[in-house]
Tab-separated table of C-alpha atoms in Angstrom:
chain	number	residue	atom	x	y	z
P	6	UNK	CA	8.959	8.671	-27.733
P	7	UNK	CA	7.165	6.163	-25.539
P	8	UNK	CA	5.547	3.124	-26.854
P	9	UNK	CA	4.066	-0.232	-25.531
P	10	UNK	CA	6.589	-2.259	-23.068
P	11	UNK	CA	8.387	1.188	-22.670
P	12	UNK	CA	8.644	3.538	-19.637
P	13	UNK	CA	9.304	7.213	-19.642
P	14	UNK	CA	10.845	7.424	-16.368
P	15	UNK	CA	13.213	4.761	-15.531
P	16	UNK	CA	12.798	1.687	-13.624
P	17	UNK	CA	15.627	1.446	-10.929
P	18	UNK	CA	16.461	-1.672	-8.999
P	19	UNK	CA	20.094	-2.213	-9.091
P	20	UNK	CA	21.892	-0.619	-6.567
P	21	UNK	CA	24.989	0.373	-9.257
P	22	UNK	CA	22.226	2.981	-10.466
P	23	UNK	CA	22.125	4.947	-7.547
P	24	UNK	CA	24.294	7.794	-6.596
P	25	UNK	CA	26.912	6.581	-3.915
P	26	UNK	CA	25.788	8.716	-1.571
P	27	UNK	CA	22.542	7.914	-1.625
P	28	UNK	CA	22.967	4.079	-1.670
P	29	UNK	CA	21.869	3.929	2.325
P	30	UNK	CA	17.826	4.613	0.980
P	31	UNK	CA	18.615	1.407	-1.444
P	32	UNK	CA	19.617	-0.272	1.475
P	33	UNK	CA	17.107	0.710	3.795
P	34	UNK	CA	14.139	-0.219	1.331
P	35	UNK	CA	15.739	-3.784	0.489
P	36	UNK	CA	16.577	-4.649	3.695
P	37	UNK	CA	12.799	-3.623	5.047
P	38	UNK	CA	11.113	-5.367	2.088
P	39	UNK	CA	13.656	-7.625	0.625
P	40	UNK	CA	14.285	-5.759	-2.485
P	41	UNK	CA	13.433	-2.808	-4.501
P	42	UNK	CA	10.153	-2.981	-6.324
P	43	UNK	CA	6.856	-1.768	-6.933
P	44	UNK	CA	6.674	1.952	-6.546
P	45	UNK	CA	10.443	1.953	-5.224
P	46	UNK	CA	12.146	1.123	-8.450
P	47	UNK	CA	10.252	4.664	-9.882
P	48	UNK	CA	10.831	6.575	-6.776
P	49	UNK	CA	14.457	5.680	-6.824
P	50	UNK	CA	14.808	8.386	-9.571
P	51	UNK	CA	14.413	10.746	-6.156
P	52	UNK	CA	16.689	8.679	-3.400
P	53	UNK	CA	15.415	10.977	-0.924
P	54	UNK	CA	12.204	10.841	-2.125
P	55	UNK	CA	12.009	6.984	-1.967
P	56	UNK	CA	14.187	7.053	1.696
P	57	UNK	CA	11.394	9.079	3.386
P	58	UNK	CA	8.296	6.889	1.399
P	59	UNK	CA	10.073	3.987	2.741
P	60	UNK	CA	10.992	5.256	6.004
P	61	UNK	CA	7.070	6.213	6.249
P	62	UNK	CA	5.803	2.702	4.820
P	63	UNK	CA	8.051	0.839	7.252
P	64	UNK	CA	6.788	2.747	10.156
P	65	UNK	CA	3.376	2.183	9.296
P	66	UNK	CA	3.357	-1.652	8.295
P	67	UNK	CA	5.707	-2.499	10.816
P	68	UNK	CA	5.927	-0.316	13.780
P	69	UNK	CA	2.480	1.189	14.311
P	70	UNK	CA	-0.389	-0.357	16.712
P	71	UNK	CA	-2.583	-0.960	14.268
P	72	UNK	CA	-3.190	-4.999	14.622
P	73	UNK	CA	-1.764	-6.762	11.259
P	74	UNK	CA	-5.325	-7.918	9.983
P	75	UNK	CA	-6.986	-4.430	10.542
P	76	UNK	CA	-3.616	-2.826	8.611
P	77	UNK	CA	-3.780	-5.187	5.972
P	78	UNK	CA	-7.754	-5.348	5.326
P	79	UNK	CA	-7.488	-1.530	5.353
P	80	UNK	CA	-4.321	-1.471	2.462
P	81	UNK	CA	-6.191	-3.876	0.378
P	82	UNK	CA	-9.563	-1.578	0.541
P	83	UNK	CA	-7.464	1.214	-0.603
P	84	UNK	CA	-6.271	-1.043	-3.238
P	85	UNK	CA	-9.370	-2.047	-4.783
P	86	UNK	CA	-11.051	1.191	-4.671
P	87	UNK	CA	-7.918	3.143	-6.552
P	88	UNK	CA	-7.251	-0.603	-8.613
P	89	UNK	CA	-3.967	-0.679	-7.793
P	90	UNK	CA	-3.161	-4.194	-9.186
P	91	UNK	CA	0.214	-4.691	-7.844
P	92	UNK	CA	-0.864	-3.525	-4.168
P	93	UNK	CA	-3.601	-6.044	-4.074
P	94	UNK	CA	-1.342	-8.888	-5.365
P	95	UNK	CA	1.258	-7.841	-2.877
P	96	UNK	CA	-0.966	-7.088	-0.015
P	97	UNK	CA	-4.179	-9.662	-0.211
P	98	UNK	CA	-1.969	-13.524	0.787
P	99	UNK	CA	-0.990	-11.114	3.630
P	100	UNK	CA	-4.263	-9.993	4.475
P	101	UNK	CA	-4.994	-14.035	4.366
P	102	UNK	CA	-2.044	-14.764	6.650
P	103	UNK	CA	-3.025	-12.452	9.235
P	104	UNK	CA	-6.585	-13.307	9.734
P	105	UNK	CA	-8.393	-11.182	7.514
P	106	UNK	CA	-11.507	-13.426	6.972
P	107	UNK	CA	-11.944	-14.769	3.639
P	108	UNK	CA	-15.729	-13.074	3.120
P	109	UNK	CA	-14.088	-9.783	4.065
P	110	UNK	CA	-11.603	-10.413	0.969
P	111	UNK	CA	-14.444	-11.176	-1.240
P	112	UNK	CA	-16.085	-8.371	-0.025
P	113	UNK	CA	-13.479	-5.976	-1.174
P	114	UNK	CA	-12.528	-7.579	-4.329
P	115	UNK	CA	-16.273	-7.618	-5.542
P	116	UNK	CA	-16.856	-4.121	-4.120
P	117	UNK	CA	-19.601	-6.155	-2.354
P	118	UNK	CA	-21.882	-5.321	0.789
P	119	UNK	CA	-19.909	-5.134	3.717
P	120	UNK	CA	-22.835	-5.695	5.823
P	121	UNK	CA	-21.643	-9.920	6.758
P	122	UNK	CA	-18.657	-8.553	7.879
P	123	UNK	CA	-17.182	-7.895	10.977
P	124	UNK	CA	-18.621	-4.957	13.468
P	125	UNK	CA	-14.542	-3.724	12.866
P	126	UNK	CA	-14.941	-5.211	9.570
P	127	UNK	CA	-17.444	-2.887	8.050
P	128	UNK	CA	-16.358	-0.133	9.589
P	129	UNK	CA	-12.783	-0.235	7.489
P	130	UNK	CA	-14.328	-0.759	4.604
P	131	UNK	CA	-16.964	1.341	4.758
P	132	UNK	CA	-15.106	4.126	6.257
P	133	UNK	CA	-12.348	3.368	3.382
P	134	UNK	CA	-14.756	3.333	0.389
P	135	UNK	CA	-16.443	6.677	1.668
P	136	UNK	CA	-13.005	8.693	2.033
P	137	UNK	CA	-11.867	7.638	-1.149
P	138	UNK	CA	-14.743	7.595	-3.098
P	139	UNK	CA	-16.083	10.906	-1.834
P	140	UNK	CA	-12.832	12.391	-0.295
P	141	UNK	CA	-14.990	12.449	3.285
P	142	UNK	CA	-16.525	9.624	5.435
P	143	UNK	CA	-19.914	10.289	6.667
P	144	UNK	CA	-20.682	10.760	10.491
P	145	UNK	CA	-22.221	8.032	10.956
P	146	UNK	CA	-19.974	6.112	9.290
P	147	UNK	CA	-17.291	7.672	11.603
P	148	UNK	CA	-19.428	6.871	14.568
């Protein structure tokens, strides 16, 4: 039985805890984000499973040609709109060191007009808050 302060699947992030021969996903996901936390110490319960999330994550924070302020503005929409607490605390000081504009944080964490924002801007959020909310973007939104 579960009860406050307890967690029904385990929380893994010490490397001991892993099966030898699946160590090389620890090591992949600490040595691309400094550590194993967040969603990694519950998807560690799959090595695989956390390998190819992390593999995935890495490729898209890191390696894709999305510019960092249009990634970063775009993970912390996501975050508000499914209030995923530790995403936003991780993600929103980057969003501030890569440019995101302070009104287009405020924006988000308010669930605020995006209409002061940015012509690229408003379009991330807007286009965000549609998919999620409505699980499709309008067309002229994706105009």
């Amino acid at each position: 039985m579960t009860g406050p302060g307890s967690t029904r699947i385990p929380y893994i992030t010490d490397r001991d805890d892993v099966p030898e021969r699946h160590r090389h996903h620890y090591d992949a996901i600490e040595g691309s984000r400094g550590g194993v936390r967040g969603p990694f110490g519950v998807l560690m319960n799959s090595p695989e499973v956390a390998g190819r999330t992390g593999h995935l994550g890495a490729y898209i924070r890191y390696e894709s040609v999305l510019p960092d302020a249009e990634r970063e503005l775009t993970i912390i929409n996501t975050a508000r709109e499914w209030d995923c607490a530790y995403e936003w605390a991780v993600h929103e000081p980057i969003a501030r060191n890569v440019g995101v504009s302070p009104e287009a944080i405020e924006a988000v964490a308010r669930r605020a007009s995006a209409d002061g924002l940015t012509e690229t801007g408003r379009a991330i959020v807007l286009y965000g808050r549609e998919l999620l909310r409505d699980n499709r973007a309008t067309e002229a939104t994706y105009e």
